[in-house]
Amino acid sequence: MPRAYHVITFGCQMNVNDSDWLARSLEQRGFVSGELADADVVILNTCSVRDKPEQKVYSALGRVRQVTRGRASVLVVVAGCVAQQIGSGFFGRFPQVRLVVGSDGMAQAPDAIERLLDQPGMRLCLTDFSTSYPERDCALGGGQTPASAYVNIMQGCDNFCAYCIVPYTRGRQKSRRREAVLAECREALAHGTREITLLGQNVNSYGQDKCGDGTTFPRLLRDVAALPGLERLRFVTPHPKDISPDVIAAFGELPNLCPRLHLPLQAGSDRVLCRMGRKYDSAKFLRIVEDLRAARPDIALSTDLIVGFPGETEEDFQETLRVMREAGFMSSFSFCYSDRPGARAALFPDKIAPDVQQDRLSRLQALQDELGAAWLATRVGQQAVIMLEEASRKDAGEGESWQGRDIYGAAINVILPAGAGKPGLFLPVRITAAKKHSLNGEPAGNPS
Ligand code: SAH
Ligand code: SF4
Ligand code: F3S
């Protein structure tokens, strides 16, 4: 009987990418994917960015214990940012946990899993940070290469924004060598990938650390864009303070660079931005937006926002709403500020009461709904090409309902004849209606 693994992923695209890699790597070693109740290995890839996702990890471990009836033969692995943060602290509280894999330990995780399955009494904690980017075997290829692939270009962050735990959980910034990035992209493209998203906590400062090989981010972006067969290129996350004119210009010059940018604003008040240590002000942010629109007039922008940062007044909060309106974000991720261990702001004395935070968050999200609806409404009647992702449900008689994404990353739903859709196909559509967070379309050509 092949051994079964089950992965539960929390957090950002970097975790999603790490989990996908780990799954592929385990399958290459003969493991098969299975349900939680039947798994020999359960992997939780965790996020620590706010208190809530951290707490989710502890409740998930409780659920794992329940479903697997606490069987000692089940190997439970905790990976990712909470693993890095808590380390061997997991062993005492959760006896089923026998492997803790921090940010730089992922490359060794498949070997460690095999070893621990053979040695039931053993525990391992892989939380040391390495001094260079921890390369891992590619494990791409076969039938599993996704049409839309993530490719890491760096690990860690050196910015130490006052609220953020990431520099502690992911460690110092370590750029990956240009050749390694290009090799992984080429490999993915050779196996049918059509869209690549370059990943890093602060992609604009790619190459500017001691692991870098002198390649800058705009250089890397242009090199990846030039790879034959790449139809769509995206990247996350750029820090506004480091975005160079060359990256902005790329949006006007590279035909396969998608006109969509996730540019985290966090707050609109200059006083709050300064206390956050973000190193830009609202005027600089809006200048970047203007320059991006000059380079690529149809660019769609999304952002991250924090409400109720320590000391944030109602006037400060109003500034956030103002900048949101001026930037016209198509969507945003927004959260109440949450204290994180080790982050500077946890020691700031002027915390905002949870009910005030919540009230601001609701008002901010109401504005975002308005801005999102306005953006979606401009799309109705337009033509678009979507990359099909998955069939959302079967509609007997009428065909199948599929969802895909256009170049702006907007979700568009279409009905296709049964059997006509396939993940990764590009389909021309005409947009017929706007829904709350997505669009409806009808096929306007043949899939390719
Ligand atoms: N590197 C990215 C962000 C990574 S963390 C950047 O610099 O933009 C993802 C998002 O989580 C952040 O953009 C921020 O909006 C949110 N976040 C981080 N720490 C937080 C905290 N302590 N409380 C609330 N939100 C937080
Ligand atoms: Fe966190 Fe700031 Fe680094 Fe983003 S840039 S990961 S918010 S410290
Ligand atoms: Fe969460 Fe770590 Fe990503 S804290 S957001 S999983 S870098």
XYZ file of C-alpha atoms and ligand atoms in Angstrom:
489
model
C 0.000 0.000 0.000
C 1.471 3.385 -0.920
C 1.621 5.815 1.987
C -0.913 8.660 1.915
C -0.273 12.325 2.696
C -2.728 15.128 3.401
C -1.716 18.818 3.270
C -3.625 21.679 4.892
C -2.411 25.118 3.808
C -2.919 28.503 5.456
C -1.512 31.885 4.445
C -0.039 33.515 1.385
C 0.905 32.322 -2.112
C 4.355 31.440 -0.849
C 2.819 28.831 1.411
C 0.570 27.614 -1.399
C 3.641 27.251 -3.595
C 5.608 25.469 -0.841
C 2.712 23.058 -0.226
C 2.368 22.311 -3.945
C 6.087 21.630 -4.170
C 6.027 19.358 -1.115
C 3.053 17.423 -2.521
C 4.805 16.924 -5.876
C 8.004 15.910 -4.178
C 6.221 13.341 -1.971
C 4.404 11.933 -5.005
C 7.716 11.491 -6.780
C 8.740 9.379 -3.780
C 5.681 7.162 -4.153
C 3.263 8.812 -1.708
C -0.345 9.398 -2.758
C -2.703 12.199 -1.786
C -5.429 11.096 0.656
C -8.188 12.252 2.986
C -7.261 13.377 6.483
C -8.817 10.293 8.117
C -6.695 7.885 6.022
C -3.418 9.818 5.900
C -0.116 8.431 7.172
C 1.381 11.931 7.036
C -0.561 15.117 7.777
C 1.182 18.388 6.939
C -0.034 21.741 8.212
C 1.604 24.617 6.373
C 0.947 27.555 8.632
C 0.668 31.361 8.671
C 1.454 33.686 11.551
C 0.746 37.072 10.033
C -2.024 37.869 12.519
C -3.184 36.197 15.720
C -6.227 34.581 14.046
C -4.358 32.466 11.487
C -1.997 31.381 14.276
C -4.935 30.270 16.443
C -6.384 28.382 13.455
C -3.293 26.173 13.499
C -3.940 25.066 17.071
C -7.590 24.290 16.335
C -6.590 22.433 13.158
C -4.166 20.319 15.223
C -7.047 19.521 17.590
C -9.156 18.445 14.607
C -6.325 16.304 13.247
C -6.049 14.573 16.626
C -9.810 13.940 16.640
C -10.096 12.650 13.078
C -7.006 10.430 13.329
C -8.027 9.414 16.889
C -4.601 10.541 18.071
C -2.950 7.489 16.450
C 0.798 7.660 17.115
C 1.450 6.041 13.718
C 0.184 9.211 12.008
C 3.079 11.577 11.420
C 1.955 15.178 11.885
C 4.197 17.844 10.373
C 3.932 21.557 11.147
C 5.602 23.719 8.501
C 5.666 27.416 7.608
C 5.624 30.585 9.660
C 4.054 29.319 12.916
C 6.507 26.385 12.802
C 9.366 28.882 12.555
C 7.884 30.981 15.361
C 7.100 28.220 17.890
C 9.709 25.626 16.853
C 10.108 22.612 19.147
C 7.426 24.147 21.397
C 4.950 22.083 19.346
C 6.324 18.769 20.594
C 5.172 19.173 24.202
C 1.671 20.379 23.389
C 0.855 18.094 20.456
C 2.457 14.624 20.814
C 1.478 13.636 17.258
C 3.704 16.424 15.917
C 7.094 14.883 15.230
C 8.407 17.229 12.552
C 8.597 21.023 12.649
C 9.755 22.621 9.394
C 10.687 26.309 9.390
C 10.998 28.561 6.360
C 14.393 27.359 5.156
C 13.816 23.727 6.145
C 11.273 22.938 3.423
C 13.913 21.590 1.029
C 14.782 18.885 3.600
C 11.174 18.059 4.522
C 10.602 15.094 2.134
C 13.759 13.301 3.382
C 12.834 14.057 6.988
C 9.293 12.691 6.477
C 10.618 9.403 5.088
C 13.091 9.092 7.945
C 10.519 9.779 10.645
C 8.053 7.269 9.186
C 10.758 4.634 9.556
C 11.750 5.751 13.058
C 8.553 6.204 15.074
C 10.295 7.350 18.254
C 12.099 10.224 16.584
C 11.341 13.972 16.375
C 12.984 16.642 14.235
C 12.933 20.433 14.252
C 14.286 22.079 11.075
C 14.167 25.752 11.983
C 17.714 26.927 11.268
C 17.982 29.742 8.761
C 20.436 29.117 5.948
C 22.814 31.754 4.617
C 21.833 31.362 0.965
C 18.535 30.790 -0.831
C 17.562 27.185 0.016
C 17.326 25.607 -3.459
C 15.254 22.466 -3.761
C 14.918 19.936 -6.523
C 12.474 21.229 -9.051
C 9.875 18.460 -8.757
C 7.933 19.979 -11.633
C 6.799 18.008 -14.635
C 4.654 14.995 -15.333
C 0.941 15.560 -15.563
C 0.851 17.851 -12.536
C 2.464 21.027 -13.821
C -0.177 23.734 -13.439
C -1.168 26.017 -16.313
C -0.577 28.861 -13.867
C 2.620 28.387 -11.856
C 4.228 30.258 -8.977
C 8.000 30.697 -9.010
C 9.865 31.938 -5.924
C 12.516 34.549 -6.614
C 13.507 35.268 -3.024
C 12.907 34.324 0.572
C 12.503 36.546 3.636
C 12.295 40.275 4.207
C 14.552 42.992 5.654
C 11.972 45.730 6.052
C 10.768 45.185 9.616
C 7.527 47.144 9.229
C 6.448 47.853 12.816
C 3.432 45.505 12.757
C 4.934 42.578 10.874
C 6.212 39.178 11.991
C 7.382 38.060 8.527
C 11.056 39.159 8.894
C 11.211 36.931 11.985
C 9.406 33.944 10.495
C 10.896 34.028 6.994
C 14.282 35.414 8.008
C 16.558 37.865 6.205
C 16.074 38.554 2.527
C 17.831 35.987 0.344
C 17.547 36.370 -3.416
C 17.559 33.331 -5.595
C 20.098 33.255 -8.419
C 18.779 34.494 -11.756
C 19.755 31.263 -13.518
C 17.846 29.146 -10.990
C 14.724 31.292 -11.442
C 14.949 31.119 -15.233
C 15.598 27.360 -15.163
C 12.466 26.751 -13.079
C 10.407 28.978 -15.391
C 11.720 27.170 -18.489
C 10.981 23.788 -16.938
C 7.408 24.837 -16.114
C 6.865 26.246 -19.631
C 8.236 23.059 -21.179
C 5.553 21.148 -19.252
C 2.650 23.294 -20.376
C 2.601 26.251 -17.973
C 1.225 29.383 -19.695
C 1.159 31.854 -16.809
C 3.889 32.515 -14.228
C 3.637 34.547 -11.034
C 6.987 35.537 -9.528
C 6.862 35.445 -5.750
C 8.672 37.286 -2.971
C 7.891 39.399 0.116
C 9.441 42.456 -1.482
C 10.184 41.659 -5.105
C 11.436 45.173 -5.880
C 14.504 44.634 -3.764
C 15.313 41.341 -5.514
C 19.063 40.978 -5.965
C 19.913 43.669 -3.415
C 21.182 41.372 -0.679
C 24.343 39.386 -0.233
C 22.874 36.322 -1.940
C 22.011 38.306 -5.071
C 24.039 37.798 -8.242
C 23.759 41.448 -9.349
C 20.508 40.969 -11.283
C 17.904 43.622 -10.466
C 14.165 42.959 -10.389
C 13.369 44.860 -13.621
C 16.169 42.900 -15.355
C 14.781 39.587 -14.095
C 11.248 40.597 -15.074
C 12.359 41.321 -18.631
C 14.338 38.063 -18.830
C 11.366 36.000 -17.660
C 8.968 37.880 -19.949
C 11.176 36.974 -22.923
C 10.936 33.200 -22.317
C 9.238 31.518 -25.288
C 5.754 30.237 -24.548
C 5.024 32.523 -21.593
C 1.638 34.088 -22.231
C 1.011 35.824 -18.913
C 3.456 37.143 -16.320
C 2.569 38.531 -12.890
C 4.430 39.224 -9.653
C 3.675 39.727 -5.947
C 4.463 41.602 -3.737
C 6.121 44.891 -4.581
C 6.806 47.399 -1.783
C 5.859 50.925 -2.880
C 9.059 52.418 -1.432
C 11.239 50.348 -3.769
C 9.296 50.320 -7.037
C 11.655 51.587 -9.729
C 10.741 53.614 -12.828
C 12.029 50.672 -14.829
C 9.411 48.316 -13.305
C 6.685 50.895 -13.934
C 7.843 51.268 -17.540
C 7.748 47.483 -17.981
C 3.943 47.599 -17.703
C 3.870 49.675 -20.876
C 6.517 47.649 -22.682
C 6.176 43.941 -21.973
C 3.158 42.568 -23.833
C 2.814 39.509 -21.583
C 3.146 41.405 -18.283
C -0.458 41.488 -17.056
C -1.895 44.972 -16.374
C -2.679 44.174 -12.757
C -0.632 45.143 -9.731
C -1.118 44.321 -6.073
C 0.498 47.305 -4.361
C 0.088 47.291 -0.560
C -0.881 50.717 0.788
C -1.533 49.620 4.437
C -2.717 53.096 5.507
C -3.407 56.496 3.972
C -2.306 58.725 6.847
C 1.300 59.917 6.598
C 1.629 59.878 10.382
C 0.487 56.238 10.552
C 2.652 55.220 7.576
C 5.634 56.774 9.316
C 4.923 54.922 12.588
C 4.497 51.717 10.586
C 7.966 52.288 9.136
C 6.685 52.021 5.574
C 9.039 54.772 4.254
C 6.585 56.346 1.787
C 3.800 58.846 2.222
C 0.381 59.021 0.603
C 1.588 61.535 -2.012
C 4.389 59.200 -3.092
C 1.961 56.280 -3.282
C -0.463 58.271 -5.436
C 2.406 59.415 -7.665
C 3.306 55.783 -8.288
C -0.341 55.085 -9.161
C -0.299 58.006 -11.598
C 2.948 56.811 -13.203
C 1.587 53.256 -13.523
C -1.555 54.604 -15.213
C 0.592 56.708 -17.552
C 2.595 53.600 -18.500
C -0.466 51.351 -18.825
C -3.763 53.272 -18.718
C -5.926 50.194 -18.088
C -3.838 48.840 -15.196
C -5.989 47.423 -12.373
C -4.728 47.939 -8.843
C -5.381 46.027 -5.661
C -3.942 46.475 -2.193
C -3.550 45.420 1.452
C -4.916 47.630 4.226
C -4.607 47.572 8.007
C -7.151 49.416 10.152
C -6.778 50.372 13.784
C -2.988 50.485 13.876
C -1.912 51.789 17.336
C -2.619 55.507 17.595
C -4.798 55.654 14.440
C -7.373 58.448 14.850
C -10.640 58.827 12.941
C -8.891 61.525 10.860
C -6.056 59.131 10.052
C -8.607 56.517 9.042
C -10.396 59.017 6.785
C -7.067 59.495 4.995
C -7.030 55.769 4.196
C -10.502 56.081 2.655
C -9.358 59.121 0.670
C -6.318 57.385 -0.798
C -8.402 54.285 -1.589
C -10.824 56.448 -3.569
C -8.044 58.269 -5.396
C -6.241 55.057 -6.270
C -9.533 53.370 -7.288
C -8.531 49.889 -6.109
C -10.418 47.083 -7.858
C -10.054 44.945 -4.725
C -8.257 44.816 -1.422
C -7.398 42.581 1.506
C -8.140 44.415 4.745
C -7.654 43.416 8.347
C -7.728 44.838 11.857
C -4.262 45.420 13.259
C -3.160 42.475 15.421
C -0.208 42.404 17.852
C 2.542 40.025 16.783
C 5.271 38.759 19.102
C 8.582 40.477 18.415
C 7.129 43.130 16.100
C 7.786 46.700 17.333
C 4.168 47.847 17.296
C 3.244 45.190 19.876
C 4.957 47.493 22.395
C 3.200 50.691 21.237
C 1.019 51.926 24.106
C -1.885 53.496 22.173
C -3.827 50.407 21.044
C -7.218 50.876 19.394
C -10.245 49.188 20.979
C -11.490 46.137 19.012
C -14.979 47.606 18.474
C -13.476 50.775 16.974
C -11.221 48.662 14.740
C -14.186 46.561 13.645
C -16.315 49.618 12.877
C -13.524 51.097 10.740
C -13.018 47.787 8.964
C -16.737 47.590 8.068
C -16.735 51.138 6.702
C -13.553 50.481 4.735
C -14.947 47.276 3.275
C -18.174 49.049 2.309
C -16.098 51.588 0.356
C -14.112 48.769 -1.231
C -17.340 47.081 -2.326
C -18.322 50.348 -4.029
C -14.949 50.740 -5.738
C -14.928 47.069 -6.756
C -18.454 47.313 -8.172
C -17.545 50.457 -10.114
C -14.509 48.713 -11.612
C -16.486 45.588 -12.523
C -19.226 47.730 -14.107
C -16.703 49.299 -16.507
C -15.963 45.824 -17.841
C -19.493 44.951 -18.968
C -19.694 44.811 -22.767
C -15.919 44.351 -23.145
C -14.171 41.431 -24.791
C -11.682 39.466 -22.705
C -9.622 36.310 -22.851
C -9.867 34.123 -19.781
C -7.675 31.285 -18.689
C -10.017 28.544 -17.490
C -9.413 27.432 -13.908
C -12.081 24.997 -12.860
C -15.646 23.915 -13.456
C -17.591 25.405 -10.566
C -20.673 23.202 -10.853
C -22.391 20.984 -13.364
C -25.522 22.421 -14.898
C -27.431 19.472 -16.303
C -28.811 20.228 -19.733
C -27.243 23.667 -20.047
C -23.624 22.575 -19.966
C -20.922 23.245 -17.390
C -20.254 26.411 -15.491
C -16.565 27.403 -15.608
C -14.568 30.147 -13.983
C -11.477 31.733 -15.475
C -9.341 34.846 -15.023
C -8.643 37.637 -17.449
C -5.406 39.639 -17.683
C -6.574 41.861 -14.795
C -7.050 38.821 -12.571
C -10.841 39.323 -12.517
C -12.907 36.147 -12.154
C -15.252 35.593 -15.111
C -17.910 32.851 -15.197
C -19.035 31.199 -18.444
C -21.286 28.291 -19.376
C -19.593 25.848 -21.749
C -20.925 22.748 -23.480
C -20.192 19.666 -21.392
C -16.643 18.454 -22.019
C -15.520 21.630 -23.866
C -13.623 23.175 -20.961
C -10.246 22.214 -19.517
C -8.107 23.993 -16.915
C -5.467 26.116 -18.660
C -7.381 26.704 -21.892
C -7.578 30.320 -23.096
C -11.105 31.316 -24.082
C -12.268 34.580 -25.700
C -15.416 35.870 -23.992
C -17.754 38.837 -24.110
C -18.588 40.186 -20.659
C -22.348 40.293 -20.155
C -22.910 41.205 -16.513
C -21.213 42.215 -13.293
C -21.896 40.312 -10.072
C -20.681 41.296 -6.595
C -17.125 39.994 -6.889
C -17.002 38.520 -10.381
C -18.257 38.897 -13.942
C -20.418 36.775 -16.209
C -19.427 36.222 -19.806
C -20.322 34.239 -22.873
C -17.913 32.450 -25.186
C -16.861 34.654 -28.130
C -14.472 32.318 -29.929
C -12.789 28.970 -29.734
C -10.680 27.880 -26.779
C -6.954 27.425 -27.449
N 5.327 41.746 1.977
C 4.034 42.220 1.842
C 3.059 41.787 2.909
C 3.151 40.499 3.573
S 2.077 40.241 4.917
C 4.095 43.730 1.889
O 5.023 44.325 2.348
O 3.124 44.328 1.517
C 0.497 40.406 4.140
C -0.365 41.491 4.708
O -0.776 41.163 6.016
C 0.293 42.846 4.857
O 0.324 43.558 3.670
C -0.563 43.499 5.898
O -1.632 44.216 5.312
C -1.116 42.343 6.714
N -0.502 42.300 8.029
C 0.783 42.037 8.334
N 0.978 42.111 9.663
C -0.212 42.434 10.221
C -0.648 42.659 11.561
N 0.189 42.576 12.580
N -1.957 42.963 11.761
C -2.810 43.058 10.713
N -2.447 42.865 9.440
C -1.161 42.550 9.182
Fe 6.162 42.514 6.469
Fe 6.859 44.939 5.701
Fe 8.330 42.854 4.975
Fe 5.934 43.181 3.924
S 7.693 44.561 3.673
S 6.777 41.286 4.721
S 4.787 44.048 5.598
S 8.053 43.617 7.059
Fe 1.675 34.199 6.573
Fe 4.193 33.638 6.534
Fe 2.966 34.210 4.293
S 3.174 34.802 8.076
S 1.439 35.678 4.982
S 2.572 32.479 5.547
S 5.045 34.775 4.852
